[in-house]
mmCIF file of C-alpha atoms and ligand atoms in Angstrom:
data_model
loop_
_atom_site.group_PDB
_atom_site.id
_atom_site.type_symbol
_atom_site.label_atom_id
_atom_site.label_comp_id
_atom_site.label_asym_id
_atom_site.label_seq_id
_atom_site.Cartn_x
_atom_site.Cartn_y
_atom_site.Cartn_z
ATOM 1 C CA MET A 103 67.829 141.015 42.587
ATOM 2 C CA THR A 104 67.674 144.397 41.595
ATOM 3 C CA LYS A 105 64.360 145.016 43.351
ATOM 4 C CA GLN A 106 62.756 143.491 46.302
ATOM 5 C CA TYR A 107 59.206 143.846 47.509
ATOM 6 C CA CYS A 108 57.385 142.861 50.705
ATOM 7 C CA ILE A 109 53.782 141.791 49.726
ATOM 8 C CA THR A 110 51.154 140.955 52.393
ATOM 9 C CA LEU A 111 48.750 138.133 51.311
ATOM 10 C CA LEU A 112 45.226 138.322 52.729
ATOM 11 C CA SER A 113 43.736 135.222 51.443
ATOM 12 C CA GLY A 114 40.554 135.566 53.441
ATOM 13 C CA ASP A 115 37.672 132.998 53.026
ATOM 14 C CA GLY A 116 35.765 130.879 50.575
ATOM 15 C CA ILE A 117 37.793 130.744 47.309
ATOM 16 C CA GLY A 118 40.277 133.078 48.498
ATOM 17 C CA PRO A 119 43.107 130.750 49.413
ATOM 18 C CA GLU A 120 42.748 128.759 45.979
ATOM 19 C CA ILE A 121 42.761 131.806 43.729
ATOM 20 C CA MET A 122 45.543 133.470 45.904
ATOM 21 C CA THR A 123 47.837 130.312 45.335
ATOM 22 C CA VAL A 124 47.490 130.841 41.609
ATOM 23 C CA ALA A 125 48.169 134.661 42.095
ATOM 24 C CA VAL A 126 51.384 133.890 44.011
ATOM 25 C CA ALA A 127 52.552 131.335 41.559
ATOM 26 C CA VAL A 128 52.448 133.716 38.597
ATOM 27 C CA LEU A 129 54.064 136.579 40.660
ATOM 28 C CA LYS A 130 56.870 134.402 41.515
ATOM 29 C CA ARG A 131 57.323 133.631 37.925
ATOM 30 C CA VAL A 132 57.344 136.997 36.407
ATOM 31 C CA GLY A 133 59.620 138.029 39.290
ATOM 32 C CA GLU A 134 62.109 135.361 37.920
ATOM 33 C CA GLN A 135 61.892 136.570 34.566
ATOM 34 C CA LEU A 136 62.357 140.311 35.358
ATOM 35 C CA ASP A 137 64.731 139.898 38.329
ATOM 36 C CA ILE A 138 61.992 141.264 40.833
ATOM 37 C CA GLY A 139 62.062 139.408 44.334
ATOM 38 C CA PHE A 140 58.939 139.131 46.334
ATOM 39 C CA GLU A 141 58.744 138.361 49.999
ATOM 40 C CA PHE A 142 55.179 137.151 50.743
ATOM 41 C CA LYS A 143 53.743 137.679 54.444
ATOM 42 C CA GLU A 144 50.517 136.076 55.263
ATOM 43 C CA ALA A 145 47.926 137.574 57.491
ATOM 44 C CA LEU A 146 44.265 136.784 58.652
ATOM 45 C CA ILE A 147 41.198 138.953 57.667
ATOM 46 C CA GLY A 148 37.414 138.253 57.652
ATOM 47 C CA GLY A 149 35.909 135.097 58.733
ATOM 48 C CA ALA A 150 39.224 133.265 58.869
ATOM 49 C CA ALA A 151 40.318 135.974 61.370
ATOM 50 C CA ILE A 152 37.017 135.842 63.438
ATOM 51 C CA ASP A 153 37.609 132.198 63.906
ATOM 52 C CA ALA A 154 41.126 132.524 64.887
ATOM 53 C CA THR A 155 41.059 135.683 67.087
ATOM 54 C CA GLY A 156 37.418 136.873 67.475
ATOM 55 C CA GLU A 157 37.896 139.925 65.273
ATOM 56 C CA PRO A 158 37.745 140.576 61.593
ATOM 57 C CA LEU A 159 40.773 142.643 61.315
ATOM 58 C CA PRO A 160 43.319 141.808 64.167
ATOM 59 C CA ALA A 161 45.529 144.668 65.101
ATOM 60 C CA GLU A 162 48.552 142.458 63.958
ATOM 61 C CA THR A 163 47.197 142.078 60.521
ATOM 62 C CA LEU A 164 46.863 145.921 59.893
ATOM 63 C CA GLU A 165 50.315 146.355 61.382
ATOM 64 C CA ILE A 166 51.823 143.756 58.718
ATOM 65 C CA CYS A 167 50.085 145.671 56.036
ATOM 66 C CA LYS A 168 51.283 148.801 57.057
ATOM 67 C CA THR A 169 54.859 147.717 56.817
ATOM 68 C CA SER A 170 54.669 146.149 53.561
ATOM 69 C CA ASP A 171 55.056 147.632 50.110
ATOM 70 C CA ALA A 172 51.475 146.349 48.810
ATOM 71 C CA VAL A 173 48.699 144.224 49.944
ATOM 72 C CA LEU A 174 47.091 141.540 47.668
ATOM 73 C CA LEU A 175 43.610 140.571 49.153
ATOM 74 C CA ALA A 176 41.412 137.805 47.922
ATOM 75 C CA ALA A 177 37.814 137.509 49.344
ATOM 76 C CA ILE A 178 36.031 137.578 52.497
ATOM 77 C CA GLY A 179 32.779 136.314 53.916
ATOM 78 C CA GLY A 180 30.634 133.282 54.135
ATOM 79 C CA TYR A 181 27.402 131.938 55.301
ATOM 80 C CA GLN A 182 28.710 131.074 58.815
ATOM 81 C CA TRP A 183 29.508 134.719 59.703
ATOM 82 C CA ASP A 184 26.311 136.238 58.219
ATOM 83 C CA THR A 185 24.414 136.275 61.302
ATOM 84 C CA LEU A 186 27.143 137.825 63.843
ATOM 85 C CA PRO A 187 26.490 141.404 64.913
ATOM 86 C CA SER A 188 27.399 143.962 62.403
ATOM 87 C CA HIS A 189 30.701 145.059 63.999
ATOM 88 C CA LEU A 190 31.960 141.325 64.082
ATOM 89 C CA ARG A 191 31.211 140.633 60.369
ATOM 90 C CA PRO A 192 33.837 139.804 57.808
ATOM 91 C CA GLU A 193 32.946 143.004 55.748
ATOM 92 C CA ARG A 194 34.127 145.037 58.801
ATOM 93 C CA GLY A 195 37.499 143.765 58.394
ATOM 94 C CA LEU A 196 37.605 145.286 54.494
ATOM 95 C CA LEU A 197 36.211 148.494 55.956
ATOM 96 C CA GLY A 198 38.781 148.731 58.793
ATOM 97 C CA LEU A 199 41.447 148.039 56.024
ATOM 98 C CA ARG A 200 40.434 150.945 53.776
ATOM 99 C CA ALA A 201 40.090 153.036 56.884
ATOM 100 C CA GLY A 202 43.335 151.961 58.480
ATOM 101 C CA LEU A 203 45.491 152.307 55.398
ATOM 102 C CA GLU A 204 43.353 155.548 54.285
ATOM 103 C CA LEU A 205 42.707 153.964 50.894
ATOM 104 C CA PHE A 206 40.303 156.790 49.650
ATOM 105 C CA ALA A 207 40.559 156.062 45.882
ATOM 106 C CA ASN A 208 39.167 152.719 44.425
ATOM 107 C CA LEU A 209 39.976 151.815 40.764
ATOM 108 C CA ARG A 210 37.452 149.485 39.334
ATOM 109 C CA PRO A 211 38.015 148.810 35.550
ATOM 110 C CA ALA A 212 35.338 147.145 33.379
ATOM 111 C CA LYS A 213 36.574 146.209 29.959
ATOM 112 C CA ILE A 214 34.901 143.896 27.363
ATOM 113 C CA LEU A 215 37.374 141.337 26.267
ATOM 114 C CA PRO A 216 36.637 140.276 22.796
ATOM 115 C CA GLN A 217 37.018 136.580 23.831
ATOM 116 C CA LEU A 218 34.233 137.007 26.342
ATOM 117 C CA ILE A 219 31.678 139.082 24.563
ATOM 118 C CA ASN A 220 29.013 136.584 24.484
ATOM 119 C CA ALA A 221 29.205 136.165 28.236
ATOM 120 C CA SER A 222 27.844 139.745 28.448
ATOM 121 C CA PRO A 223 24.071 139.719 29.329
ATOM 122 C CA LEU A 224 23.723 142.630 26.738
ATOM 123 C CA LYS A 225 23.944 142.584 22.866
ATOM 124 C CA ARG A 226 27.101 142.473 21.220
ATOM 125 C CA GLU A 227 26.598 145.741 19.558
ATOM 126 C CA VAL A 228 26.062 147.641 22.897
ATOM 127 C CA VAL A 229 28.888 146.331 24.659
ATOM 128 C CA GLU A 230 31.597 145.796 21.962
ATOM 129 C CA GLY A 231 34.634 147.811 22.836
ATOM 130 C CA VAL A 232 33.376 149.034 26.176
ATOM 131 C CA ASP A 233 36.330 149.931 28.544
ATOM 132 C CA ILE A 234 35.162 151.774 31.670
ATOM 133 C CA MET A 235 37.207 152.882 34.641
ATOM 134 C CA VAL A 236 35.089 153.480 37.913
ATOM 135 C CA VAL A 237 36.879 155.820 40.457
ATOM 136 C CA ARG A 238 35.005 155.617 43.515
ATOM 137 C CA GLU A 239 35.619 157.556 46.655
ATOM 138 C CA LEU A 240 36.153 154.820 49.459
ATOM 139 C CA THR A 241 36.915 156.281 52.999
ATOM 140 C CA GLY A 242 34.193 158.902 53.238
ATOM 141 C CA GLY A 243 30.448 159.365 52.300
ATOM 142 C CA ILE A 244 27.538 157.549 53.916
ATOM 143 C CA TYR A 245 29.723 154.523 54.762
ATOM 144 C CA PHE A 246 31.677 156.453 57.348
ATOM 145 C CA GLY A 247 29.598 159.846 58.049
ATOM 146 C CA GLN A 248 28.647 160.629 61.596
ATOM 147 C CA PRO A 249 26.203 160.438 62.871
ATOM 148 C CA LYS A 250 25.357 156.792 62.422
ATOM 149 C CA GLY A 251 23.721 154.132 64.403
ATOM 150 C CA VAL A 252 20.389 152.816 65.497
ATOM 151 C CA PHE A 253 18.832 155.239 68.324
ATOM 152 C CA GLU A 254 15.753 155.066 70.343
ATOM 153 C CA THR A 255 13.473 158.075 69.850
ATOM 154 C CA GLU A 256 11.404 159.508 72.835
ATOM 155 C CA THR A 257 8.439 157.252 71.990
ATOM 156 C CA GLY A 258 10.756 154.190 72.135
ATOM 157 C CA GLU A 259 10.589 153.718 68.512
ATOM 158 C CA LYS A 260 13.802 152.719 66.907
ATOM 159 C CA ARG A 261 15.514 155.214 64.257
ATOM 160 C CA GLY A 262 18.316 154.301 62.090
ATOM 161 C CA VAL A 263 20.637 156.824 60.816
ATOM 162 C CA ASN A 264 23.588 157.085 58.290
ATOM 163 C CA THR A 265 24.952 160.370 57.048
ATOM 164 C CA MET A 266 26.371 161.336 53.715
ATOM 165 C CA VAL A 267 29.162 163.858 54.163
ATOM 166 C CA TYR A 268 32.058 165.028 52.005
ATOM 167 C CA THR A 269 34.399 167.894 52.784
ATOM 168 C CA GLU A 270 35.997 169.912 49.996
ATOM 169 C CA GLY A 271 39.213 168.174 50.823
ATOM 170 C CA GLU A 272 38.016 164.750 50.375
ATOM 171 C CA ILE A 273 36.264 165.719 47.177
ATOM 172 C CA ASP A 274 39.227 167.221 45.738
ATOM 173 C CA ARG A 275 41.573 164.507 46.377
ATOM 174 C CA ILE A 276 39.481 161.765 44.827
ATOM 175 C CA GLY A 277 38.745 164.244 42.007
ATOM 176 C CA ARG A 278 42.329 164.775 41.295
ATOM 177 C CA VAL A 279 42.952 161.118 41.248
ATOM 178 C CA ALA A 280 40.105 160.696 38.637
ATOM 179 C CA PHE A 281 41.263 163.573 36.485
ATOM 180 C CA ASP A 282 44.723 162.186 36.304
ATOM 181 C CA ILE A 283 43.486 158.605 35.388
ATOM 182 C CA ALA A 284 41.116 160.179 32.825
ATOM 183 C CA ARG A 285 44.126 162.035 31.368
ATOM 184 C CA LYS A 286 45.937 158.653 31.027
ATOM 185 C CA ARG A 287 42.828 157.200 29.360
ATOM 186 C CA GLY A 288 40.407 158.730 26.922
ATOM 187 C CA LYS A 289 40.487 162.064 28.656
ATOM 188 C CA LYS A 290 36.862 162.022 29.380
ATOM 189 C CA LEU A 291 35.657 162.136 32.936
ATOM 190 C CA CYS A 292 32.084 161.627 33.978
ATOM 191 C CA SER A 293 31.037 162.735 37.545
ATOM 192 C CA VAL A 294 28.216 160.873 38.940
ATOM 193 C CA ASP A 295 26.173 162.487 41.836
ATOM 194 C CA LYS A 296 22.374 163.356 43.038
ATOM 195 C CA ALA A 297 22.903 167.079 42.977
ATOM 196 C CA ASN A 298 19.314 167.597 42.188
ATOM 197 C CA VAL A 299 18.394 166.538 45.613
ATOM 198 C CA LEU A 300 21.491 166.375 47.929
ATOM 199 C CA GLU A 301 23.383 169.189 49.029
ATOM 200 C CA VAL A 302 26.516 167.006 49.577
ATOM 201 C CA SER A 303 26.191 166.154 45.998
ATOM 202 C CA GLN A 304 25.955 169.841 44.820
ATOM 203 C CA LEU A 305 29.219 170.574 46.591
ATOM 204 C CA TRP A 306 30.851 167.516 44.799
ATOM 205 C CA ARG A 307 29.591 168.818 41.464
ATOM 206 C CA ASP A 308 30.938 172.423 42.463
ATOM 207 C CA ARG A 309 34.347 171.135 43.237
ATOM 208 C CA MET A 310 34.483 168.747 40.316
ATOM 209 C CA ILE A 311 33.748 172.079 38.069
ATOM 210 C CA GLN A 312 36.709 173.955 40.059
ATOM 211 C CA LEU A 313 39.011 171.035 39.698
ATOM 212 C CA ALA A 314 38.467 170.856 35.858
ATOM 213 C CA GLN A 315 40.192 174.069 35.307
ATOM 214 C CA GLU A 316 43.558 172.312 36.450
ATOM 215 C CA PHE A 317 42.750 169.470 33.821
ATOM 216 C CA PRO A 318 42.043 171.465 30.742
ATOM 217 C CA ASP A 319 42.636 168.625 28.347
ATOM 218 C CA VAL A 320 40.028 166.349 30.040
ATOM 219 C CA GLU A 321 36.551 166.790 29.184
ATOM 220 C CA LEU A 322 34.322 166.917 32.153
ATOM 221 C CA SER A 323 30.572 165.991 32.332
ATOM 222 C CA HIS A 324 27.922 165.200 34.904
ATOM 223 C CA LEU A 325 25.139 162.685 35.289
ATOM 224 C CA TYR A 326 22.681 162.294 38.185
ATOM 225 C CA VAL A 327 23.268 158.732 39.644
ATOM 226 C CA ASP A 328 19.759 157.278 38.440
ATOM 227 C CA ASN A 329 20.549 158.435 34.975
ATOM 228 C CA ALA A 330 24.081 157.115 34.980
ATOM 229 C CA ALA A 331 22.590 153.597 36.072
ATOM 230 C CA MET A 332 20.366 153.692 33.201
ATOM 231 C CA GLN A 333 22.850 155.045 30.533
ATOM 232 C CA LEU A 334 25.412 152.366 31.616
ATOM 233 C CA VAL A 335 23.010 149.611 30.221
ATOM 234 C CA ARG A 336 21.252 151.710 27.530
ATOM 235 C CA TYR A 337 24.765 152.898 25.692
ATOM 236 C CA PRO A 338 27.880 152.202 27.840
ATOM 237 C CA LYS A 339 30.254 153.067 24.966
ATOM 238 C CA PRO A 340 30.764 156.605 25.453
ATOM 239 C CA PHE A 341 31.776 156.146 29.162
ATOM 240 C CA ASP A 342 35.727 156.364 29.849
ATOM 241 C CA THR A 343 36.384 157.440 33.456
ATOM 242 C CA ILE A 344 33.682 157.755 36.036
ATOM 243 C CA VAL A 345 34.188 159.432 39.504
ATOM 244 C CA THR A 346 31.779 159.117 42.214
ATOM 245 C CA GLY A 347 31.166 158.834 45.972
ATOM 246 C CA ASN A 348 31.300 155.748 47.990
ATOM 247 C CA LEU A 349 27.587 154.367 47.812
ATOM 248 C CA PHE A 350 27.013 155.238 44.308
ATOM 249 C CA GLY A 351 30.516 153.918 43.551
ATOM 250 C CA ASP A 352 29.774 150.663 45.040
ATOM 251 C CA ILE A 353 26.395 150.229 43.051
ATOM 252 C CA LEU A 354 27.547 151.642 39.677
ATOM 253 C CA SER A 355 30.869 149.434 39.835
ATOM 254 C CA ASP A 356 28.809 146.173 40.203
ATOM 255 C CA GLU A 357 26.779 147.427 37.211
ATOM 256 C CA ALA A 358 29.627 148.050 35.037
ATOM 257 C CA ALA A 359 31.199 145.041 35.791
ATOM 258 C CA MET A 360 28.209 142.974 34.966
ATOM 259 C CA LEU A 361 28.488 144.549 31.572
ATOM 260 C CA THR A 362 31.358 142.336 30.945
ATOM 261 C CA GLY A 363 29.496 139.334 31.994
ATOM 262 C CA SER A 364 31.944 137.833 34.197
ATOM 263 C CA ILE A 365 32.770 139.349 37.563
ATOM 264 C CA GLY A 366 35.222 136.536 37.992
ATOM 265 C CA MET A 367 37.374 138.473 35.558
ATOM 266 C CA LEU A 368 37.652 141.769 37.369
ATOM 267 C CA PRO A 369 40.271 142.995 39.488
ATOM 268 C CA SER A 370 40.369 146.452 41.552
ATOM 269 C CA ALA A 371 42.813 148.596 43.297
ATOM 270 C CA SER A 372 42.536 150.748 46.370
ATOM 271 C CA LEU A 373 45.091 153.561 46.832
ATOM 272 C CA GLY A 374 45.981 156.180 49.502
ATOM 273 C CA THR A 375 48.538 158.670 49.489
ATOM 274 C CA SER A 376 51.423 157.364 51.646
ATOM 275 C CA LYS A 377 50.437 153.955 52.956
ATOM 276 C CA PRO A 378 50.457 150.546 50.654
ATOM 277 C CA GLY A 379 47.583 150.069 48.361
ATOM 278 C CA VAL A 380 45.417 147.125 48.479
ATOM 279 C CA PHE A 381 44.486 144.905 45.423
ATOM 280 C CA GLU A 382 41.444 142.523 45.165
ATOM 281 C CA PRO A 383 39.090 140.974 42.794
ATOM 282 C CA VAL A 384 35.790 142.509 42.564
ATOM 283 C CA HIS A 385 34.106 139.267 43.325
ATOM 284 C CA GLY A 386 33.476 137.716 46.542
ATOM 285 C CA SER A 387 34.402 134.445 48.415
ATOM 286 C CA ALA A 388 31.864 132.287 46.584
ATOM 287 C CA PRO A 389 31.343 129.957 49.374
ATOM 288 C CA ASP A 390 29.077 127.536 47.319
ATOM 289 C CA ILE A 391 32.204 126.572 45.174
ATOM 290 C CA ALA A 392 34.966 126.937 47.734
ATOM 291 C CA GLY A 393 37.500 124.070 47.892
ATOM 292 C CA GLN A 394 36.103 122.425 44.801
ATOM 293 C CA ASP A 395 38.841 123.624 42.244
ATOM 294 C CA LYS A 396 36.199 125.488 40.327
ATOM 295 C CA ALA A 397 37.231 129.014 40.947
ATOM 296 C CA ASN A 398 38.300 131.436 38.325
ATOM 297 C CA PRO A 399 41.629 132.828 39.384
ATOM 298 C CA ILE A 400 41.855 135.480 36.708
ATOM 299 C CA ALA A 401 40.492 138.416 38.645
ATOM 300 C CA GLN A 402 43.027 137.640 41.229
ATOM 301 C CA VAL A 403 45.849 137.565 38.653
ATOM 302 C CA LEU A 404 44.697 140.641 37.243
ATOM 303 C CA SER A 405 44.612 142.223 40.546
ATOM 304 C CA ALA A 406 48.238 141.245 41.063
ATOM 305 C CA ALA A 407 48.807 142.933 37.681
ATOM 306 C CA MET A 408 47.187 146.051 39.141
ATOM 307 C CA MET A 409 49.292 145.852 42.106
ATOM 308 C CA LEU A 410 52.445 145.634 39.895
ATOM 309 C CA ARG A 411 51.271 148.598 37.937
ATOM 310 C CA TYR A 412 49.717 151.114 40.431
ATOM 311 C CA GLY A 413 51.279 149.989 43.746
ATOM 312 C CA LEU A 414 54.836 148.979 42.766
ATOM 313 C CA ASP A 415 55.367 150.801 39.453
ATOM 314 C CA GLU A 416 56.354 147.659 37.587
ATOM 315 C CA PRO A 417 54.424 148.289 34.353
ATOM 316 C CA GLU A 418 56.368 145.510 32.378
ATOM 317 C CA ALA A 419 55.671 142.847 34.863
ATOM 318 C CA ALA A 420 51.956 143.943 34.741
ATOM 319 C CA ASP A 421 51.764 144.035 31.182
ATOM 320 C CA ARG A 422 53.117 140.274 31.129
ATOM 321 C CA LEU A 423 50.544 138.881 33.616
ATOM 322 C CA GLU A 424 47.892 140.640 31.420
ATOM 323 C CA GLN A 425 49.137 139.165 28.200
ATOM 324 C CA ALA A 426 49.130 135.885 29.887
ATOM 325 C CA VAL A 427 45.512 136.078 30.771
ATOM 326 C CA LEU A 428 44.698 137.290 27.219
ATOM 327 C CA LYS A 429 46.751 134.067 25.801
ATOM 328 C CA VAL A 430 45.024 131.573 27.832
ATOM 329 C CA LEU A 431 41.590 132.940 26.769
ATOM 330 C CA ASP A 432 42.699 132.896 23.002
ATOM 331 C CA ALA A 433 43.754 128.949 23.943
ATOM 332 C CA ASP A 434 40.110 128.576 24.809
ATOM 333 C CA TYR A 435 40.708 127.699 28.394
ATOM 334 C CA ARG A 436 37.655 128.595 30.545
ATOM 335 C CA THR A 437 36.420 128.226 34.155
ATOM 336 C CA GLY A 438 32.800 127.218 34.650
ATOM 337 C CA ASP A 439 31.717 131.019 35.209
ATOM 338 C CA ILE A 440 32.887 132.104 31.698
ATOM 339 C CA MET A 441 32.446 128.621 30.031
ATOM 340 C CA SER A 442 30.834 128.532 26.503
ATOM 341 C CA LEU A 443 30.175 125.828 23.781
ATOM 342 C CA GLY A 444 33.294 124.521 22.213
ATOM 343 C CA MET A 445 35.602 125.774 25.076
ATOM 344 C CA LYS A 446 37.830 123.529 27.348
ATOM 345 C CA LEU A 447 36.476 123.624 30.795
ATOM 346 C CA VAL A 448 39.378 123.765 33.527
ATOM 347 C CA GLY A 449 39.447 124.164 37.107
ATOM 348 C CA CYS A 450 41.420 126.907 39.090
ATOM 349 C CA GLN A 451 44.548 124.948 39.368
ATOM 350 C CA ALA A 452 44.707 123.914 35.875
ATOM 351 C CA MET A 453 43.584 127.627 34.808
ATOM 352 C CA GLY A 454 47.037 128.535 37.039
ATOM 353 C CA GLU A 455 49.105 126.083 35.089
ATOM 354 C CA ALA A 456 47.912 127.315 31.849
ATOM 355 C CA LEU A 457 48.878 130.930 32.949
ATOM 356 C CA LEU A 458 52.088 129.748 33.926
ATOM 357 C CA GLU A 459 52.700 128.159 30.561
ATOM 358 C CA ALA A 460 51.625 131.456 28.862
ATOM 359 C CA LEU A 461 54.091 133.281 30.990
ATOM 360 C CA GLY A 462 56.859 131.220 29.580
HETATM 361 C C1 IPM B 766 32.504 146.284 47.719
HETATM 362 C C2 IPM B 766 31.729 145.593 48.660
HETATM 363 C C3 IPM B 766 31.906 146.260 50.017
HETATM 364 C C4 IPM B 766 31.402 147.573 49.845
HETATM 365 C C5 IPM B 766 31.361 145.464 51.267
HETATM 366 C C6 IPM B 766 31.615 143.992 51.131
HETATM 367 C C7 IPM B 766 31.548 146.144 52.502
HETATM 368 O O1 IPM B 766 30.293 145.493 48.094
HETATM 369 O O2 IPM B 766 33.788 146.182 47.912
HETATM 370 O O3 IPM B 766 31.951 146.920 46.782
HETATM 371 O O4 IPM B 766 30.209 147.904 50.084
HETATM 372 O O5 IPM B 766 32.272 148.443 49.622
HETATM 373 MG MG1 MG B 767 30.065 146.383 46.347
#
C-alpha cells in the first residue's frame, strides 16, 4: 500500500448505520483500485452514545477522532432523545465535535444535477446550472458566544440570552478559506451579513472588504441576509461562493440545499487548521425510515468524496466516487426521495451495489 489512512466512522442514529455501510464499501473499493489503504475505527456519538454512556459525545470518541486522519459522520438524533435537557441532546454531540476539533469552516455545496432537475421545487429555468458553495463559519457567532443561558431577572421573570460575537481573527480565518475556495471556483464571493442592524456584522463586512485586497482576482459582493434569502429563490444562478456566519449559514445552507430538490444528495465538509476534518451529509437521521432499507446513501458517499478531496488530498479517488454517483443516476437508479416516473426504485443496499458496479 502506498498510502494508509485512519478514518473514524461515526454512524450515529436513524439511517446513519445503513448509509455508512454503503460509504465504507465504496471507499474500500476505490482504495483497492488506487492503492490507498483505509483503517476504519468506529466510535459513538449522538443518541447511540447517550444510550450507551449517558453523554452525546463521550471523551473517548473525541480522542479517537483527534488521532485519526479524517472523520466520516452519518447522522444523529431521533424522537426518543428530543425531550432530554439541552446539554444531553444528540445535537450537543455534534456541536462538541465541532468545538473539540476546532472545525471553523463548514463547506456546503448545492449543485443542481441535470438528472434530478425535476426534483427541484423551483422552475427548471430558474435552477438550471445552479452551483453554489456555502462557506459557513462553524465555531463562533451566536452558537457559542457568551453570555448565554436562561437567567432569572430581579422580578423573577426568566430571560433567555444568546450573544452574537465575532473577533477580527475569527472573521479573517473564515474569510481567507472562503476567498481561497472562490478563487478555485467561479472567482465570485458573496459575503452575507446584517450590517444594517448588527455591529458584529459591520465588523464582518469591514474585514471582508479588507481581506479582498489579498485576493484581487476574486470579485467580492455583499448582501444582507434577508435579501440573500430572497435572491436565492428568486434568481440563484449568479451565486458562486457565499461566506457567512454560523446562524445565517445554518439557515441559508438549508435553503440552498432545497434548490436542488433532494437534501438526500448533499454532502458537507467541516475543516479546521490542524486537526482532522469531519465529513457528513447535510440531511438528518430520518428516524421515520430508519432500518427499512429506504435511505438514500448518495449524500454519505459524496461526503466520503469530500473527505478524499479536502481531508486527505486524494482528488482522483474523490473524482471516481463522484463519477460513480453520476453513473448510477444516468442508469436511472433512484431511492424513494428522488424517485420520479419511469425511473428504477431501489433501496439503500441496492443503490450501494449499483455504486460499486459503477466504480468497476
Ligand atoms: C446543521 C444542523 C446543526 C446546526 C444542529 C443539528 C445543531 O442544523 O448542521 O446545520 O444548527 O448547526
Ligand atoms: Mg442546519
